[in-house]
Amino acid sequence: MATMRTRRPSLRALAGVAVLTAWAGTLTWLGIRTTGQTEATTLSNEASLRLSPTAGWFAVYSGDEQIGSAGVTLDTLSPGYRIRETVTLELSGEGAFHRATRLTETRLGATLALQDVRSRYSFGARQVEWTIKPGADSATVGYGAGATAVSARFKPPTPAVTLGAMPYRLALTGGLSQGRSRQMLLYGGWPPAARSGLIKVGRDSVVVFADSSQTDSATSRFVEAHRDSVRATEVLIDSPLGPYRLWVDARGGVAGLDWPLGVHWVRSDFDLAVQQFRRDARNRPEAIASALGKLAPLASPGHAADTASGVRQFRVERRDGRAVSGVMLVYFNGGRQRMQGGVLHISSIASPGPRSAGNDRSYDPLAEEGAPEIQALAKQILGGDTGGEALLRLVSAIPKLATVDTAVSAADDALGTLTAHRGRPDGLARLYVAIARAGRVQARYVVGVAPRGDTLFTHAWAEVWDAANNSWFAVDPVFGRPVAGAGLIRIGYAGSSHPDDLRPILAQAKFTPLDSTEAP
């Protein structure tokens, strides 16, 4: 009969088992703890570990021509963070330069929750300021431009995220995984509005840039001294002011930016991006002016309203010959617009299509639908009717309530336009939207252009939800047209139609009209 022999484990083996058991228990505890964390807790923990003061500088290009510079800095506060974004463009005209500068400062809490935003824009006599201050269940937006001063409260359905803070939120919550997408309520535009935007994560790449410079003794110019690189992820954003893409590093820092039909940011050293450019720009006014394209307001005296009807097609290209990303062009779909290949089709009568849901609205604080004066007009003009006849009365009433004034000091908001009986096209379009919403009609403010020759004429109009046909249709209250001309191309759902505000987005845009024989 065989004898069973047993072996007692050594003390070393017992210690190893204990270590492995403790390690497994720790991982399990961490997994349970992480699974139970809210996004706010995750953001707070990750931000404290991964965010530190940083600064990035960029040369801003239109095609191959540098037309300005930009900078993004992150500072740590106690507690929280501050993001400062500076964009400076050298706009030239009549042989002279006029510097346009926009400084936006965003303060965030420890969980990256928005505390407030303050932005200032300066271009010659035009001075614009706006602020955002979130509250418990609403947000207060202040806006000042010339003699216009607006303070409005509005209630977006969920807390909105500023475009400056969005990359940090993605990086710190694992949102930069390739192929991932999410909807997020975003603030965008100058002045800002909130709108649900689709964010899609694309490919990874390595961004190489100059991180230092030195002075060339022979020419006294700043030249590149050293290069660095960073791994960054492409992020496509359907923002309130149109689509664009970022390259974001693992900590949320911006490594590059590109508007599909406008400017692009190239990361560089401060002396190269800012100092040397300012020295060189004085000798290149014509080249810079040519790189910025020709934009003018459609509503200026002598420019008639667009009256094209039926269906129009435009080939969408860049003036510099660079290919336009088809993925980005898809974001111009919706309402009466449909992108097919590189051709944009615009119908006077909208048909259902991508992004045609009735809840796809923007929350614009300058369309003050809750003001008593706006509410009274809605009752007087619409009388509780939301049908087509009532909307015809409304679009006909707008030119009688206010006239178009393209002056810098003219009102941009609905209430200011109504009070002064005059306003910019933006103000008249927002007045229509405010009265419609006060009468329980879904409407939204939009901005875009009417291409004519080599000039893009900027404009603001409105879109109204047609529940019967499950689509948005366009109206032009600025010119009292119940159906906006099919020659108007919508770019975004927020901000300003002023040419200088749309120039960075459209500096390289080329819309070529096609007749039926050329259309695909």
Short mmCIF file of C-alpha atoms in Angstrom, two decimals, residues 12-519:
data_model
loop_
_atom_site.label_atom_id
_atom_site.label_comp_id
_atom_site.label_asym_id
_atom_site.label_seq_id
_atom_site.Cartn_x
_atom_site.Cartn_y
_atom_site.Cartn_z
CA ARG A 12 8.52 32.21 1.48
CA ALA A 13 5.67 30.52 -0.44
CA LEU A 14 3.11 31.65 2.14
CA ALA A 15 4.41 35.21 1.91
CA GLY A 16 4.12 35.10 -1.91
CA VAL A 17 0.53 33.88 -1.71
CA ALA A 18 -0.28 36.67 0.73
CA VAL A 19 1.23 39.29 -1.54
CA LEU A 20 -0.70 38.00 -4.58
CA THR A 21 -3.93 37.89 -2.59
CA ALA A 22 -3.45 41.45 -1.36
CA TRP A 23 -2.63 42.62 -4.89
CA ALA A 24 -5.76 40.97 -6.32
CA GLY A 25 -7.86 42.42 -3.53
CA THR A 26 -6.45 45.91 -4.19
CA LEU A 27 -7.24 45.68 -7.92
CA THR A 28 -10.77 44.52 -7.15
CA TRP A 29 -11.26 47.39 -4.71
CA LEU A 30 -9.91 49.88 -7.25
CA GLY A 31 -12.19 48.47 -9.95
CA ILE A 32 -15.23 48.74 -7.71
CA ARG A 33 -14.24 52.27 -6.65
CA THR A 34 -13.62 53.41 -10.23
CA THR A 35 -16.86 51.90 -11.50
CA GLY A 36 -18.80 53.76 -8.84
CA GLN A 37 -17.18 57.10 -9.55
CA THR A 38 -19.12 59.89 -11.22
CA GLU A 39 -17.58 61.74 -14.16
CA ALA A 40 -17.08 64.73 -11.85
CA THR A 41 -15.05 62.61 -9.41
CA THR A 42 -13.00 61.15 -12.25
CA LEU A 43 -12.31 64.62 -13.64
CA SER A 44 -11.28 65.95 -10.24
CA ASN A 45 -8.89 63.05 -9.57
CA GLU A 46 -7.39 62.98 -13.06
CA ALA A 47 -7.05 66.76 -13.34
CA SER A 48 -5.14 67.01 -10.06
CA LEU A 49 -2.68 64.37 -11.30
CA ARG A 50 -2.30 65.33 -14.97
CA LEU A 51 -2.93 69.06 -15.37
CA SER A 52 -0.17 71.56 -14.75
CA PRO A 53 0.54 75.07 -16.09
CA THR A 54 1.22 74.92 -19.84
CA ALA A 55 1.42 77.30 -22.79
CA GLY A 56 1.16 76.64 -26.51
CA TRP A 57 1.72 79.10 -29.37
CA PHE A 58 0.46 78.84 -32.92
CA ALA A 59 0.97 80.51 -36.28
CA VAL A 60 -2.43 81.07 -37.91
CA TYR A 61 -2.42 80.38 -41.65
CA SER A 62 -4.86 80.95 -44.47
CA GLY A 63 -3.51 78.65 -47.15
CA ASP A 64 0.26 79.10 -47.19
CA GLU A 65 0.14 82.68 -45.88
CA GLN A 66 0.47 83.41 -42.17
CA ILE A 67 -2.21 85.94 -41.25
CA GLY A 68 -1.96 85.97 -37.44
CA SER A 69 -1.08 84.08 -34.28
CA ALA A 70 -2.79 82.34 -31.38
CA GLY A 71 -1.92 81.17 -27.89
CA VAL A 72 -3.54 78.82 -25.38
CA THR A 73 -2.39 78.74 -21.76
CA LEU A 74 -3.61 76.69 -18.80
CA ASP A 75 -3.02 77.99 -15.26
CA THR A 76 -3.82 76.15 -12.03
CA LEU A 77 -5.85 78.03 -9.43
CA SER A 78 -6.75 77.12 -5.87
CA PRO A 79 -8.91 75.24 -6.59
CA GLY A 80 -9.59 74.92 -10.29
CA TYR A 81 -8.07 76.09 -13.56
CA ARG A 82 -7.97 79.04 -15.96
CA ILE A 83 -7.74 78.75 -19.75
CA ARG A 84 -6.66 81.82 -21.71
CA GLU A 85 -7.02 81.81 -25.48
CA THR A 86 -5.68 84.70 -27.53
CA VAL A 87 -6.20 85.01 -31.29
CA THR A 88 -4.71 87.93 -33.22
CA LEU A 89 -5.28 88.48 -36.94
CA GLU A 90 -3.64 91.14 -39.08
CA LEU A 91 -6.49 92.32 -41.30
CA SER A 92 -5.36 94.61 -44.08
CA GLY A 93 -7.30 97.04 -46.20
CA GLU A 94 -6.44 100.06 -48.32
CA GLY A 95 -2.72 99.43 -47.81
CA ALA A 96 -2.89 99.54 -43.99
CA PHE A 97 -3.11 96.92 -41.24
CA HIS A 98 -5.82 96.75 -38.61
CA ARG A 99 -5.15 94.27 -35.83
CA ALA A 100 -8.10 92.22 -34.60
CA THR A 101 -7.63 90.59 -31.20
CA ARG A 102 -9.90 88.23 -29.29
CA LEU A 103 -9.03 87.24 -25.71
CA THR A 104 -11.16 84.61 -23.99
CA GLU A 105 -10.62 83.63 -20.37
CA THR A 106 -12.43 80.56 -19.01
CA ARG A 107 -12.38 79.63 -15.32
CA LEU A 108 -13.13 76.05 -14.30
CA GLY A 109 -13.63 74.38 -10.93
CA ALA A 110 -11.72 71.36 -9.62
CA THR A 111 -14.07 69.05 -11.59
CA LEU A 112 -13.70 71.23 -14.73
CA ALA A 113 -17.23 72.52 -14.18
CA LEU A 114 -17.64 75.95 -15.77
CA GLN A 115 -17.43 78.87 -13.33
CA ASP A 116 -17.40 81.77 -15.78
CA VAL A 117 -16.20 82.98 -19.18
CA ARG A 118 -15.11 86.46 -20.19
CA SER A 119 -14.23 87.33 -23.77
CA ARG A 120 -13.12 90.62 -25.34
CA TYR A 121 -12.84 91.40 -29.03
CA SER A 122 -11.15 94.51 -30.40
CA PHE A 123 -10.92 95.64 -34.01
CA GLY A 124 -10.52 99.36 -34.61
CA ALA A 125 -13.65 101.15 -33.42
CA ARG A 126 -15.44 97.84 -32.89
CA GLN A 127 -15.25 96.66 -29.27
CA VAL A 128 -17.23 93.61 -28.17
CA GLU A 129 -17.41 91.90 -24.76
CA TRP A 130 -19.42 88.93 -23.56
CA THR A 131 -19.57 86.88 -20.37
CA ILE A 132 -21.14 83.61 -19.24
CA LYS A 133 -21.96 82.87 -15.58
CA PRO A 134 -23.71 79.54 -14.88
CA GLY A 135 -26.19 79.34 -12.01
CA ALA A 136 -28.02 76.50 -10.28
CA ASP A 137 -30.57 75.95 -13.06
CA SER A 138 -29.76 78.62 -15.65
CA ALA A 139 -26.94 80.72 -17.08
CA THR A 140 -26.53 84.48 -17.32
CA VAL A 141 -24.94 85.89 -20.44
CA GLY A 142 -23.78 89.48 -20.69
CA TYR A 143 -23.07 91.10 -24.04
CA GLY A 144 -21.81 94.55 -24.89
CA ALA A 145 -21.05 96.05 -28.31
CA GLY A 146 -20.96 99.79 -28.86
CA ALA A 147 -24.09 101.24 -27.28
CA THR A 148 -25.65 97.78 -26.92
CA ALA A 149 -25.62 96.22 -23.44
CA VAL A 150 -27.55 93.00 -22.84
CA SER A 151 -27.90 90.79 -19.76
CA ALA A 152 -30.03 87.73 -20.37
CA ARG A 153 -30.79 84.52 -18.48
CA PHE A 154 -31.53 81.28 -20.31
CA LYS A 155 -31.98 77.64 -19.38
CA PRO A 156 -30.18 75.06 -21.53
CA PRO A 157 -31.42 71.52 -20.80
CA THR A 158 -28.07 70.39 -19.39
CA PRO A 159 -24.91 72.27 -18.35
CA ALA A 160 -23.05 73.34 -21.49
CA VAL A 161 -19.30 72.95 -21.99
CA THR A 162 -17.15 75.67 -23.52
CA LEU A 163 -15.12 74.76 -26.60
CA GLY A 164 -11.95 75.69 -24.70
CA ALA A 165 -12.64 73.23 -21.86
CA MET A 166 -13.95 70.39 -24.02
CA PRO A 167 -10.52 68.89 -25.00
CA TYR A 168 -9.52 68.58 -21.33
CA ARG A 169 -12.77 66.80 -20.48
CA LEU A 170 -12.22 64.33 -23.32
CA ALA A 171 -8.62 63.60 -22.37
CA LEU A 172 -9.27 63.12 -18.65
CA THR A 173 -12.33 60.86 -19.03
CA GLY A 174 -10.91 58.48 -21.63
CA GLY A 175 -12.81 60.19 -24.43
CA LEU A 176 -9.90 60.16 -26.91
CA SER A 177 -10.29 56.50 -27.91
CA GLN A 178 -10.23 56.18 -31.70
CA GLY A 179 -13.68 55.76 -33.22
CA ARG A 180 -15.51 56.99 -30.16
CA SER A 181 -18.26 59.61 -30.51
CA ARG A 182 -20.55 61.47 -28.13
CA GLN A 183 -23.07 64.28 -28.04
CA MET A 184 -22.27 67.26 -25.83
CA LEU A 185 -24.02 70.58 -25.27
CA LEU A 186 -21.41 73.13 -26.36
CA TYR A 187 -21.07 76.90 -26.07
CA GLY A 188 -19.82 78.45 -29.29
CA GLY A 189 -19.90 81.61 -31.37
CA TRP A 190 -19.16 85.29 -30.72
CA PRO A 191 -21.54 86.07 -29.01
CA PRO A 192 -22.14 82.52 -27.74
CA ALA A 193 -25.09 80.16 -27.96
CA ALA A 194 -25.44 76.58 -26.74
CA ARG A 195 -26.18 73.69 -29.07
CA SER A 196 -25.79 69.93 -28.93
CA GLY A 197 -22.71 69.05 -30.97
CA LEU A 198 -21.46 65.69 -32.21
CA ILE A 199 -17.83 64.97 -31.26
CA LYS A 200 -16.04 62.17 -33.13
CA VAL A 201 -12.53 60.89 -32.38
CA GLY A 202 -10.36 60.11 -35.39
CA ARG A 203 -6.83 58.88 -35.93
CA ASP A 204 -3.68 59.35 -33.85
CA SER A 205 -0.71 61.20 -35.29
CA VAL A 206 2.56 62.81 -34.26
CA VAL A 207 2.70 66.62 -34.39
CA VAL A 208 6.23 68.00 -34.88
CA PHE A 209 6.80 71.66 -34.03
CA ALA A 210 9.49 74.23 -33.25
CA ASP A 211 9.78 74.63 -29.48
CA SER A 212 12.58 77.20 -29.36
CA SER A 213 14.24 79.82 -31.54
CA GLN A 214 17.40 81.86 -31.82
CA THR A 215 18.49 85.02 -33.59
CA ASP A 216 20.34 84.67 -36.87
CA SER A 217 23.35 86.99 -36.57
CA ALA A 218 23.43 87.67 -40.32
CA THR A 219 19.77 88.66 -40.77
CA SER A 220 18.66 89.45 -37.18
CA ARG A 221 15.67 87.18 -37.81
CA PHE A 222 14.33 84.59 -35.41
CA VAL A 223 15.04 81.10 -36.74
CA GLU A 224 14.14 77.66 -35.50
CA ALA A 225 16.57 76.30 -32.90
CA HIS A 226 15.03 72.99 -31.89
CA ARG A 227 12.04 70.76 -32.64
CA ASP A 228 9.84 68.70 -30.37
CA SER A 229 6.95 66.34 -31.04
CA VAL A 230 3.76 65.25 -29.31
CA ARG A 231 1.34 62.42 -30.01
CA ALA A 232 -2.09 63.87 -30.64
CA THR A 233 -5.55 62.60 -31.54
CA GLU A 234 -7.79 64.07 -34.23
CA VAL A 235 -11.15 65.26 -32.86
CA LEU A 236 -13.98 66.34 -35.21
CA ILE A 237 -16.44 68.81 -33.66
CA ASP A 238 -19.85 69.88 -34.95
CA SER A 239 -19.81 73.18 -33.05
CA PRO A 240 -22.57 75.84 -32.92
CA LEU A 241 -20.49 77.96 -35.33
CA GLY A 242 -19.84 75.20 -37.84
CA PRO A 243 -17.54 72.16 -38.00
CA TYR A 244 -13.83 72.16 -37.26
CA ARG A 245 -11.21 69.74 -35.99
CA LEU A 246 -8.60 69.74 -33.27
CA TRP A 247 -5.52 67.67 -32.55
CA VAL A 248 -5.48 66.99 -28.80
CA ASP A 249 -2.67 65.46 -26.73
CA ALA A 250 -3.10 63.02 -23.83
CA ARG A 251 -3.45 65.85 -21.30
CA GLY A 252 -6.04 67.78 -23.29
CA GLY A 253 -3.65 70.31 -24.78
CA VAL A 254 -4.37 71.60 -28.28
CA ALA A 255 -1.67 70.64 -30.79
CA GLY A 256 -3.40 72.05 -33.89
CA LEU A 257 -6.70 73.36 -35.26
CA ASP A 258 -8.29 73.40 -38.70
CA TRP A 259 -11.48 74.99 -40.06
CA PRO A 260 -12.35 72.99 -43.21
CA LEU A 261 -12.96 76.16 -45.28
CA GLY A 262 -10.97 78.63 -43.22
CA VAL A 263 -7.73 79.05 -41.32
CA HIS A 264 -5.53 76.46 -39.64
CA TRP A 265 -3.29 76.72 -36.59
CA VAL A 266 0.28 75.37 -36.72
CA ARG A 267 2.04 74.96 -33.38
CA SER A 268 5.32 76.87 -33.09
CA ASP A 269 7.61 78.87 -30.82
CA PHE A 270 6.40 82.25 -29.50
CA ASP A 271 9.13 84.29 -31.21
CA LEU A 272 8.50 82.58 -34.54
CA ALA A 273 4.70 82.60 -34.39
CA VAL A 274 4.26 86.10 -32.95
CA GLN A 275 7.35 88.30 -32.94
CA GLN A 276 8.85 87.44 -36.32
CA PHE A 277 5.44 87.45 -38.02
CA ARG A 278 4.68 90.97 -36.80
CA ARG A 279 7.98 92.18 -38.21
CA ASP A 280 7.35 90.54 -41.59
CA ALA A 281 3.64 91.39 -41.89
CA ARG A 282 4.27 95.09 -42.46
CA ASN A 283 5.84 94.24 -45.81
CA ARG A 284 3.04 91.91 -46.98
CA PRO A 285 -0.30 93.74 -46.78
CA GLU A 286 -1.44 92.68 -50.26
CA ALA A 287 -0.53 89.02 -49.76
CA ILE A 288 -2.32 88.85 -46.42
CA ALA A 289 -5.40 90.63 -47.79
CA SER A 290 -5.54 88.16 -50.68
CA ALA A 291 -5.27 85.18 -48.31
CA LEU A 292 -8.26 86.38 -46.27
CA GLY A 293 -10.74 86.39 -49.16
CA LYS A 294 -13.51 88.91 -49.86
CA LEU A 295 -16.43 89.12 -47.45
CA ALA A 296 -19.11 91.82 -47.17
CA PRO A 297 -22.53 92.05 -45.50
CA LEU A 298 -25.43 91.15 -47.77
CA ALA A 299 -27.72 93.72 -46.14
CA SER A 300 -25.50 96.70 -46.91
CA PRO A 301 -27.06 99.45 -49.06
CA GLY A 302 -27.05 98.50 -52.73
CA HIS A 303 -27.03 94.74 -52.14
CA ALA A 304 -30.36 93.17 -52.98
CA ALA A 305 -31.73 90.15 -51.12
CA ASP A 306 -31.06 86.74 -52.56
CA THR A 307 -34.18 85.65 -54.47
CA ALA A 308 -33.02 82.36 -56.03
CA SER A 309 -35.62 79.62 -55.74
CA GLY A 310 -35.93 75.96 -56.65
CA VAL A 311 -32.78 73.91 -56.14
CA ARG A 312 -29.23 75.30 -56.26
CA GLN A 313 -25.96 73.39 -56.34
CA PHE A 314 -22.55 74.67 -55.31
CA ARG A 315 -19.22 72.92 -55.65
CA VAL A 316 -17.47 73.31 -52.29
CA GLU A 317 -13.70 73.84 -52.50
CA ARG A 318 -10.78 75.61 -50.87
CA ARG A 319 -9.24 78.57 -52.69
CA ASP A 320 -5.74 77.33 -51.89
CA GLY A 321 -6.35 73.97 -53.62
CA ARG A 322 -6.10 71.86 -50.46
CA ALA A 323 -8.60 69.01 -50.36
CA VAL A 324 -11.64 69.49 -48.13
CA SER A 325 -12.29 66.60 -45.76
CA GLY A 326 -15.47 64.80 -46.82
CA VAL A 327 -16.04 63.83 -43.18
CA MET A 328 -16.15 67.51 -42.24
CA LEU A 329 -18.43 68.50 -45.12
CA VAL A 330 -21.09 66.08 -43.87
CA TYR A 331 -21.70 68.49 -40.98
CA PHE A 332 -23.19 71.01 -43.43
CA ASN A 333 -26.12 68.63 -43.93
CA GLY A 334 -29.47 69.33 -42.34
CA GLY A 335 -32.67 71.19 -43.06
CA ARG A 336 -32.75 72.17 -46.71
CA GLN A 337 -29.02 71.49 -47.24
CA ARG A 338 -27.65 68.17 -48.49
CA MET A 339 -24.02 67.40 -49.25
CA GLN A 340 -23.32 64.85 -51.98
CA GLY A 341 -19.66 64.28 -52.67
CA GLY A 342 -18.18 67.76 -52.96
CA VAL A 343 -21.44 69.38 -54.07
CA LEU A 344 -23.89 71.15 -51.77
CA HIS A 345 -27.56 70.95 -52.79
CA ILE A 346 -29.94 73.60 -51.38
CA SER A 347 -33.70 73.34 -51.82
CA SER A 348 -36.19 76.12 -51.25
CA ILE A 349 -38.44 73.48 -49.69
CA ALA A 350 -36.67 71.39 -47.07
CA SER A 351 -36.81 67.60 -47.02
CA PRO A 352 -36.11 65.23 -44.12
CA GLY A 353 -32.46 64.33 -43.78
CA PRO A 354 -29.53 64.14 -41.34
CA ARG A 355 -29.87 66.32 -38.23
CA SER A 356 -33.55 67.05 -39.07
CA ALA A 357 -34.97 66.42 -35.61
CA GLY A 358 -37.26 69.06 -34.12
CA ASN A 359 -35.22 69.12 -30.90
CA ASP A 360 -32.04 70.08 -32.79
CA ARG A 361 -32.21 73.67 -31.60
CA SER A 362 -29.76 76.22 -30.32
CA TYR A 363 -30.13 78.14 -27.07
CA ASP A 364 -29.36 81.74 -27.95
CA PRO A 365 -29.50 84.20 -25.03
CA LEU A 366 -29.72 87.17 -27.42
CA ALA A 367 -33.09 85.91 -28.70
CA GLU A 368 -34.89 87.06 -25.53
CA GLU A 369 -38.14 85.10 -25.93
CA GLY A 370 -39.07 85.59 -22.26
CA ALA A 371 -39.08 89.42 -22.34
CA PRO A 372 -42.59 90.88 -21.73
CA GLU A 373 -42.38 92.98 -24.91
CA ILE A 374 -41.56 89.88 -26.97
CA GLN A 375 -44.33 87.87 -25.30
CA ALA A 376 -46.86 90.62 -26.04
CA LEU A 377 -45.86 90.72 -29.73
CA ALA A 378 -46.16 86.95 -30.00
CA LYS A 379 -49.70 87.13 -28.66
CA GLN A 380 -50.57 90.04 -30.96
CA ILE A 381 -49.07 88.62 -34.18
CA LEU A 382 -49.49 84.88 -33.74
CA GLY A 383 -52.46 84.80 -31.38
CA GLY A 384 -51.69 81.25 -30.31
CA ASP A 385 -51.66 80.01 -33.93
CA THR A 386 -48.57 78.09 -35.01
CA GLY A 387 -49.67 77.37 -38.59
CA GLY A 388 -48.34 78.65 -41.87
CA GLU A 389 -50.59 81.72 -42.07
CA ALA A 390 -49.41 82.94 -38.68
CA LEU A 391 -45.75 82.50 -39.64
CA LEU A 392 -46.39 84.45 -42.85
CA ARG A 393 -47.78 87.30 -40.74
CA LEU A 394 -44.70 87.17 -38.54
CA VAL A 395 -42.13 87.29 -41.34
CA SER A 396 -44.03 90.19 -42.93
CA ALA A 397 -44.13 92.03 -39.59
CA ILE A 398 -40.36 92.04 -38.90
CA PRO A 399 -39.38 94.73 -41.49
CA LYS A 400 -42.20 96.90 -40.08
CA LEU A 401 -40.93 96.48 -36.52
CA ALA A 402 -37.29 97.32 -37.33
CA THR A 403 -35.11 98.40 -40.23
CA VAL A 404 -31.68 97.05 -41.14
CA ASP A 405 -28.69 98.98 -39.82
CA THR A 406 -25.20 97.59 -40.51
CA ALA A 407 -23.44 100.19 -38.31
CA VAL A 408 -21.05 98.92 -35.62
CA SER A 409 -23.27 100.37 -32.88
CA ALA A 410 -26.51 98.73 -34.13
CA ALA A 411 -28.24 96.13 -31.96
CA ASP A 412 -27.49 92.41 -32.36
CA ASP A 413 -30.15 91.11 -29.94
CA ALA A 414 -33.91 90.75 -30.36
CA LEU A 415 -35.04 93.11 -27.58
CA GLY A 416 -32.51 95.82 -28.45
CA THR A 417 -33.57 95.69 -32.10
CA LEU A 418 -37.23 95.98 -31.11
CA THR A 419 -36.59 98.87 -28.72
CA ALA A 420 -34.49 100.87 -31.19
CA HIS A 421 -36.68 99.89 -34.19
CA ARG A 422 -33.47 99.11 -36.03
CA GLY A 423 -30.69 96.54 -35.82
CA ARG A 424 -28.11 94.53 -37.66
CA PRO A 425 -29.34 91.56 -39.73
CA ASP A 426 -28.48 89.44 -36.68
CA GLY A 427 -30.87 91.49 -34.55
CA LEU A 428 -33.77 91.19 -37.01
CA ALA A 429 -33.24 87.44 -37.42
CA ARG A 430 -33.13 87.00 -33.64
CA LEU A 431 -36.27 89.12 -33.25
CA TYR A 432 -38.11 86.72 -35.54
CA VAL A 433 -36.77 83.71 -33.61
CA ALA A 434 -37.67 85.24 -30.23
CA ILE A 435 -41.27 86.04 -31.22
CA ALA A 436 -41.71 82.60 -32.81
CA ARG A 437 -40.43 80.84 -29.70
CA ALA A 438 -42.58 83.00 -27.44
CA GLY A 439 -45.52 81.77 -29.56
CA ARG A 440 -44.43 78.12 -29.06
CA VAL A 441 -42.97 77.74 -32.55
CA GLN A 442 -39.60 75.95 -32.80
CA ALA A 443 -37.19 78.34 -34.51
CA ARG A 444 -33.44 78.88 -34.58
CA TYR A 445 -31.06 81.64 -35.67
CA VAL A 446 -28.51 80.78 -38.38
CA VAL A 447 -25.65 82.56 -40.16
CA GLY A 448 -24.10 81.97 -43.55
CA VAL A 449 -23.20 83.44 -46.92
CA ALA A 450 -24.50 84.19 -50.41
CA PRO A 451 -21.68 83.61 -52.96
CA ARG A 452 -21.54 86.12 -55.81
CA GLY A 453 -18.50 86.14 -58.03
CA ASP A 454 -15.38 86.17 -55.89
CA THR A 455 -17.17 87.76 -52.89
CA LEU A 456 -19.02 85.99 -50.07
CA PHE A 457 -21.88 88.14 -48.78
CA THR A 458 -22.54 87.31 -45.13
CA HIS A 459 -26.07 87.16 -43.76
CA ALA A 460 -28.27 86.03 -40.85
CA TRP A 461 -31.69 84.42 -41.19
CA ALA A 462 -33.86 81.82 -39.39
CA GLU A 463 -35.02 78.23 -39.67
CA VAL A 464 -38.42 77.03 -38.45
CA TRP A 465 -39.46 73.47 -37.63
CA ASP A 466 -42.25 72.06 -39.79
CA ALA A 467 -43.69 69.14 -37.82
CA ALA A 468 -46.04 68.14 -40.65
CA ASN A 469 -43.11 67.54 -43.05
CA ASN A 470 -40.59 66.55 -40.35
CA SER A 471 -38.02 69.12 -41.46
CA TRP A 472 -36.63 72.63 -40.96
CA PHE A 473 -37.39 75.31 -43.54
CA ALA A 474 -35.58 78.61 -43.97
CA VAL A 475 -37.11 82.09 -43.80
CA ASP A 476 -35.43 85.46 -44.34
CA PRO A 477 -37.03 87.95 -41.92
CA VAL A 478 -34.37 90.58 -42.69
CA PHE A 479 -35.89 91.03 -46.17
CA GLY A 480 -39.41 89.88 -45.25
CA ARG A 481 -39.19 86.70 -47.33
CA PRO A 482 -41.27 83.70 -46.13
CA VAL A 483 -38.93 81.38 -48.05
CA ALA A 484 -35.23 82.26 -47.90
CA GLY A 485 -33.44 82.26 -51.25
CA ALA A 486 -31.81 78.94 -52.16
CA GLY A 487 -28.59 80.85 -52.80
CA LEU A 488 -28.05 81.32 -49.04
CA ILE A 489 -25.62 78.75 -47.59
CA ARG A 490 -25.93 78.05 -43.87
CA ILE A 491 -22.59 77.84 -42.05
CA GLY A 492 -23.56 77.79 -38.36
CA TYR A 493 -26.23 78.32 -35.73
CA ALA A 494 -24.67 80.94 -33.48
CA GLY A 495 -22.52 84.05 -33.31
CA SER A 496 -22.39 86.98 -35.67
CA SER A 497 -22.82 87.48 -39.41
CA HIS A 498 -20.29 90.34 -39.35
CA PRO A 499 -17.66 89.61 -42.06
CA ASP A 500 -14.77 89.97 -39.62
CA ASP A 501 -16.31 87.37 -37.29
CA LEU A 502 -16.86 84.84 -40.09
CA ARG A 503 -13.54 85.50 -41.84
CA PRO A 504 -11.46 82.89 -39.92
CA ILE A 505 -14.06 80.25 -40.74
CA LEU A 506 -14.44 81.17 -44.41
CA ALA A 507 -11.06 82.63 -45.40
CA GLN A 508 -10.47 79.82 -47.92
CA ALA A 509 -14.08 79.02 -48.88
CA LYS A 510 -14.96 78.78 -52.53
CA PHE A 511 -18.55 78.04 -53.57
CA THR A 512 -18.91 77.62 -57.33
CA PRO A 513 -22.52 77.65 -58.64
CA LEU A 514 -23.34 74.72 -60.92
CA ASP A 515 -26.08 74.51 -63.51
CA SER A 516 -28.08 71.34 -64.03
CA THR A 517 -25.69 69.99 -66.65
CA GLU A 518 -22.72 70.24 -64.27
CA ALA A 519 -24.45 68.86 -61.17
#
